[in-house]
mmCIF file of C-alpha atoms in Angstrom:
data_model
loop_
_atom_site.group_PDB
_atom_site.id
_atom_site.type_symbol
_atom_site.label_atom_id
_atom_site.label_comp_id
_atom_site.label_asym_id
_atom_site.label_seq_id
_atom_site.Cartn_x
_atom_site.Cartn_y
_atom_site.Cartn_z
ATOM 1 C CA UNK A 1 -2.385 -1.614 -10.527
ATOM 2 C CA UNK A 2 1.393 -0.161 -10.786
ATOM 3 C CA UNK A 3 4.086 -2.571 -9.712
ATOM 4 C CA UNK A 4 6.134 -0.013 -7.051
ATOM 5 C CA UNK A 5 9.141 -2.656 -7.036
ATOM 6 C CA UNK A 6 9.887 -3.010 -10.880
ATOM 7 C CA UNK A 7 12.157 -0.363 -10.697
ATOM 8 C CA UNK A 8 14.306 -1.334 -7.631
ATOM 9 C CA UNK A 9 16.790 -3.573 -7.382
ATOM 10 C CA UNK A 10 17.822 -5.339 -4.078
ATOM 11 C CA UNK A 11 21.275 -5.002 -3.788
ATOM 12 C CA UNK A 12 22.347 -8.077 -1.500
ATOM 13 C CA UNK A 13 23.254 -8.958 0.907
ATOM 14 C CA UNK A 14 19.867 -7.178 2.423
ATOM 15 C CA UNK A 15 17.282 -8.408 5.259
ATOM 16 C CA UNK A 16 14.196 -10.407 3.894
ATOM 17 C CA UNK A 17 12.359 -7.026 5.162
ATOM 18 C CA UNK A 18 14.223 -5.156 2.162
ATOM 19 C CA UNK A 19 12.908 -7.279 -0.767
ATOM 20 C CA UNK A 20 9.054 -6.540 0.595
ATOM 21 C CA UNK A 21 9.950 -3.046 1.454
ATOM 22 C CA UNK A 22 10.143 -2.124 -2.137
ATOM 23 C CA UNK A 23 6.516 -2.606 -3.030
ATOM 24 C CA UNK A 24 5.250 -0.674 0.343
ATOM 25 C CA UNK A 25 7.357 2.074 -0.883
ATOM 26 C CA UNK A 26 5.759 4.112 -3.647
ATOM 27 C CA UNK A 27 7.733 5.927 -6.211
ATOM 28 C CA UNK A 28 8.359 9.683 -4.903
ATOM 29 C CA UNK A 29 7.450 11.208 -8.278
ATOM 30 C CA UNK A 30 4.515 9.428 -9.805
ATOM 31 C CA UNK A 31 5.313 10.096 -12.943
ATOM 32 C CA UNK A 32 4.015 14.295 -12.706
ATOM 33 C CA UNK A 33 6.010 16.875 -11.299
ATOM 34 C CA UNK A 34 4.285 19.089 -8.395
ATOM 35 C CA UNK A 35 5.300 22.467 -10.226
ATOM 36 C CA UNK A 36 3.328 21.428 -13.056
ATOM 37 C CA UNK A 37 0.189 20.686 -11.504
ATOM 38 C CA UNK A 38 -0.015 20.632 -7.370
ATOM 39 C CA UNK A 39 -3.497 19.570 -7.629
ATOM 40 C CA UNK A 40 -2.764 16.159 -8.542
ATOM 41 C CA UNK A 41 -0.528 15.476 -5.706
ATOM 42 C CA UNK A 42 -3.035 17.063 -2.959
ATOM 43 C CA UNK A 43 -5.749 15.049 -3.833
ATOM 44 C CA UNK A 44 -3.080 12.083 -3.734
ATOM 45 C CA UNK A 45 -2.127 13.167 -0.352
ATOM 46 C CA UNK A 46 -5.881 13.489 0.743
ATOM 47 C CA UNK A 47 -7.151 10.395 -0.446
ATOM 48 C CA UNK A 48 -4.400 8.500 1.138
ATOM 49 C CA UNK A 49 -5.352 10.375 4.360
ATOM 50 C CA UNK A 50 -8.723 9.373 4.087
ATOM 51 C CA UNK A 51 -8.713 5.616 2.921
ATOM 52 C CA UNK A 52 -6.446 5.509 6.039
ATOM 53 C CA UNK A 53 -9.258 7.700 8.103
ATOM 54 C CA UNK A 54 -11.914 4.947 7.704
ATOM 55 C CA UNK A 55 -10.082 1.992 7.378
ATOM 56 C CA UNK A 56 -8.570 3.411 10.588
ATOM 57 C CA UNK A 57 -12.302 4.363 12.297
ATOM 58 C CA UNK A 58 -12.583 0.854 11.070
ATOM 59 C CA UNK A 59 -10.312 -1.182 12.945
ATOM 60 C CA UNK A 60 -11.236 0.956 15.758
ATOM 61 C CA UNK A 61 -15.017 0.211 16.138
ATOM 62 C CA UNK A 62 -13.703 -3.510 15.827
ATOM 63 C CA UNK A 63 -11.734 -3.167 18.878
ATOM 64 C CA UNK A 64 -14.073 -1.742 20.428
ATOM 65 C CA UNK A 65 -16.637 -4.256 19.926
ATOM 66 C CA UNK A 66 -14.213 -7.179 20.393
ATOM 67 C CA UNK A 67 -11.695 -5.918 23.212
ATOM 68 C CA UNK A 68 -13.799 -4.464 26.429
ATOM 69 C CA UNK A 69 -12.828 -1.913 27.923
ATOM 70 C CA UNK A 70 -10.358 -0.860 24.561
ATOM 71 C CA UNK A 71 -11.766 2.589 23.390
ATOM 72 C CA UNK A 72 -11.914 2.775 19.195
ATOM 73 C CA UNK A 73 -9.943 6.069 19.273
ATOM 74 C CA UNK A 74 -6.553 4.055 20.608
ATOM 75 C CA UNK A 75 -7.097 1.215 18.186
ATOM 76 C CA UNK A 76 -7.422 3.800 15.718
ATOM 77 C CA UNK A 77 -4.660 5.978 16.411
ATOM 78 C CA UNK A 78 -2.608 2.723 17.070
ATOM 79 C CA UNK A 79 -3.297 1.363 13.716
ATOM 80 C CA UNK A 80 -2.821 5.123 12.030
ATOM 81 C CA UNK A 81 0.553 4.509 13.827
ATOM 82 C CA UNK A 82 1.662 1.039 12.531
ATOM 83 C CA UNK A 83 0.866 2.209 9.274
ATOM 84 C CA UNK A 84 2.717 5.597 9.172
ATOM 85 C CA UNK A 85 5.646 3.345 10.948
ATOM 86 C CA UNK A 86 5.586 0.642 8.041
ATOM 87 C CA UNK A 87 5.529 2.842 5.214
ATOM 88 C CA UNK A 88 8.282 4.559 6.759
ATOM 89 C CA UNK A 89 10.279 1.407 7.097
ATOM 90 C CA UNK A 90 9.976 0.741 3.668
ATOM 91 C CA UNK A 91 11.145 3.731 2.952
ATOM 92 C CA UNK A 92 14.058 3.231 5.255
ATOM 93 C CA UNK A 93 14.995 -0.194 3.808
ATOM 94 C CA UNK A 94 14.422 0.821 0.334
ATOM 95 C CA UNK A 95 17.108 3.656 0.847
ATOM 96 C CA UNK A 96 19.397 1.453 2.575
ATOM 97 C CA UNK A 97 19.472 -2.194 0.053
ATOM 98 C CA UNK A 98 17.539 -0.999 -3.160
ATOM 99 C CA UNK A 99 18.974 0.452 -6.509
ATOM 100 C CA UNK A 100 16.537 2.662 -7.924
ATOM 101 C CA UNK A 101 16.594 2.707 -11.921
ATOM 102 C CA UNK A 102 14.652 5.425 -13.359
ATOM 103 C CA UNK A 103 11.750 4.423 -15.986
ATOM 104 C CA UNK A 104 13.664 4.850 -19.359
ATOM 105 C CA UNK A 105 16.843 5.009 -18.064
ATOM 106 C CA UNK A 106 19.031 7.943 -17.784
ATOM 107 C CA UNK A 107 22.082 8.953 -20.071
ATOM 108 C CA UNK A 108 21.867 6.155 -22.426
ATOM 109 C CA UNK A 109 21.772 3.745 -19.152
ATOM 110 C CA UNK A 110 19.178 1.097 -20.077
ATOM 111 C CA UNK A 111 17.044 -1.584 -18.347
ATOM 112 C CA UNK A 112 19.869 -3.904 -19.943
ATOM 113 C CA UNK A 113 22.117 -2.781 -16.671
ATOM 114 C CA UNK A 114 19.094 -3.478 -14.497
ATOM 115 C CA UNK A 115 18.641 -6.833 -15.894
ATOM 116 C CA UNK A 116 22.697 -7.532 -15.368
ATOM 117 C CA UNK A 117 21.839 -6.231 -11.653
ATOM 118 C CA UNK A 118 19.446 -8.205 -10.757
ATOM 119 C CA UNK A 119 20.564 -11.554 -12.494
ATOM 120 C CA UNK A 120 23.952 -10.829 -10.166
ATOM 121 C CA UNK A 121 22.219 -10.560 -7.060
ATOM 122 C CA UNK A 122 20.142 -13.143 -7.907
ATOM 123 C CA UNK A 123 22.982 -15.731 -8.715
ATOM 124 C CA UNK A 124 24.236 -14.591 -5.545
ATOM 125 C CA UNK A 125 21.001 -15.528 -3.432
ATOM 126 C CA UNK A 126 21.343 -19.064 -5.428
ATOM 127 C CA UNK A 127 24.342 -19.884 -3.604
ATOM 128 C CA UNK A 128 25.154 -21.895 -0.707
ATOM 129 C CA UNK A 129 25.536 -19.897 2.735
ATOM 130 C CA UNK A 130 29.177 -20.341 3.266
ATOM 131 C CA UNK A 131 29.847 -19.721 -0.612
ATOM 132 C CA UNK A 132 27.598 -16.418 -0.412
ATOM 133 C CA UNK A 133 29.635 -15.371 2.686
ATOM 134 C CA UNK A 134 33.386 -15.909 0.698
ATOM 135 C CA UNK A 135 31.605 -13.572 -2.072
ATOM 136 C CA UNK A 136 29.946 -10.935 -0.056
ATOM 137 C CA UNK A 137 32.807 -8.206 -1.173
ATOM 138 C CA UNK A 138 32.260 -9.086 -4.952
ATOM 139 C CA UNK A 139 28.004 -8.992 -4.310
ATOM 140 C CA UNK A 140 29.368 -5.274 -3.215
ATOM 141 C CA UNK A 141 31.696 -4.313 -5.629
ATOM 142 C CA UNK A 142 29.019 -5.087 -8.274
ATOM 143 C CA UNK A 143 26.187 -3.043 -6.534
ATOM 144 C CA UNK A 144 28.108 -0.196 -6.134
ATOM 145 C CA UNK A 145 29.599 -0.257 -9.853
ATOM 146 C CA UNK A 146 25.966 -0.547 -10.673
ATOM 147 C CA UNK A 147 25.049 2.451 -8.140
ATOM 148 C CA UNK A 148 28.112 4.771 -9.681
ATOM 149 C CA UNK A 149 27.005 3.695 -13.192
ATOM 150 C CA UNK A 150 23.353 5.751 -12.248
ATOM 151 C CA UNK A 151 25.715 8.742 -11.595
ATOM 152 C CA UNK A 152 27.728 8.566 -14.680
ATOM 153 C CA UNK A 153 26.625 6.428 -17.511
ATOM 154 C CA UNK A 154 29.780 6.867 -19.248
ATOM 155 C CA UNK A 155 31.855 5.127 -16.790
ATOM 156 C CA UNK A 156 33.642 2.419 -18.705
ATOM 157 C CA UNK A 157 35.541 0.874 -15.589
ATOM 158 C CA UNK A 158 32.246 0.497 -13.802
ATOM 159 C CA UNK A 159 30.852 -1.186 -16.708
ATOM 160 C CA UNK A 160 33.554 -3.318 -17.023
ATOM 161 C CA UNK A 161 33.229 -4.427 -13.067
ATOM 162 C CA UNK A 162 30.142 -4.670 -13.554
ATOM 163 C CA UNK A 163 29.961 -7.448 -16.135
ATOM 164 C CA UNK A 164 33.092 -8.925 -14.261
ATOM 165 C CA UNK A 165 31.171 -9.601 -11.173
ATOM 166 C CA UNK A 166 27.869 -10.765 -12.687
ATOM 167 C CA UNK A 167 30.029 -13.325 -14.719
ATOM 168 C CA UNK A 168 32.122 -14.381 -11.367
ATOM 169 C CA UNK A 169 28.791 -14.961 -9.895
ATOM 170 C CA UNK A 170 26.796 -16.406 -12.742
ATOM 171 C CA UNK A 171 29.701 -18.880 -12.972
ATOM 172 C CA UNK A 172 29.792 -20.263 -8.992
ATOM 173 C CA UNK A 173 25.970 -20.223 -9.025
ATOM 174 C CA UNK A 174 25.961 -22.583 -12.135
ATOM 175 C CA UNK A 175 28.779 -24.541 -10.819
ATOM 176 C CA UNK A 176 27.553 -25.118 -7.438
#
């Protein structure tokens, strides 16, 4: 099973739900292009719809049997609405708090940058809350530099700022 969230780094400060949402929001391309083989994406969507329908029908039948006066159709609809809301919320949280690093990198951007960003965010989470509050601008600047590097991997200023901010957060995390 693929790890949906492996290429997504949660940019701190983020809600706890954002860390979980990166696994619920699947990758939009999944390695194939719609123009090349439209059958594959259609099969994926139809299969997901069929699974959602079968599971929703099962939840509806279970709810109808357990709760008096509750119809299977209402439970089925409620279940499907909750699943759609959860996936839509996951996409929203991932778009807001996630930095998506494409597999294989772009224009020389390697996994090393992703690892550095993960280390910086982990170092920030390791800080006590009082120190965290003081260094919110540092972690935000670090994540902004990472986003800028995704746009232009040759930006030396962003690389220098990213390294500087990560080193600051590492030093703080190991000292506290």
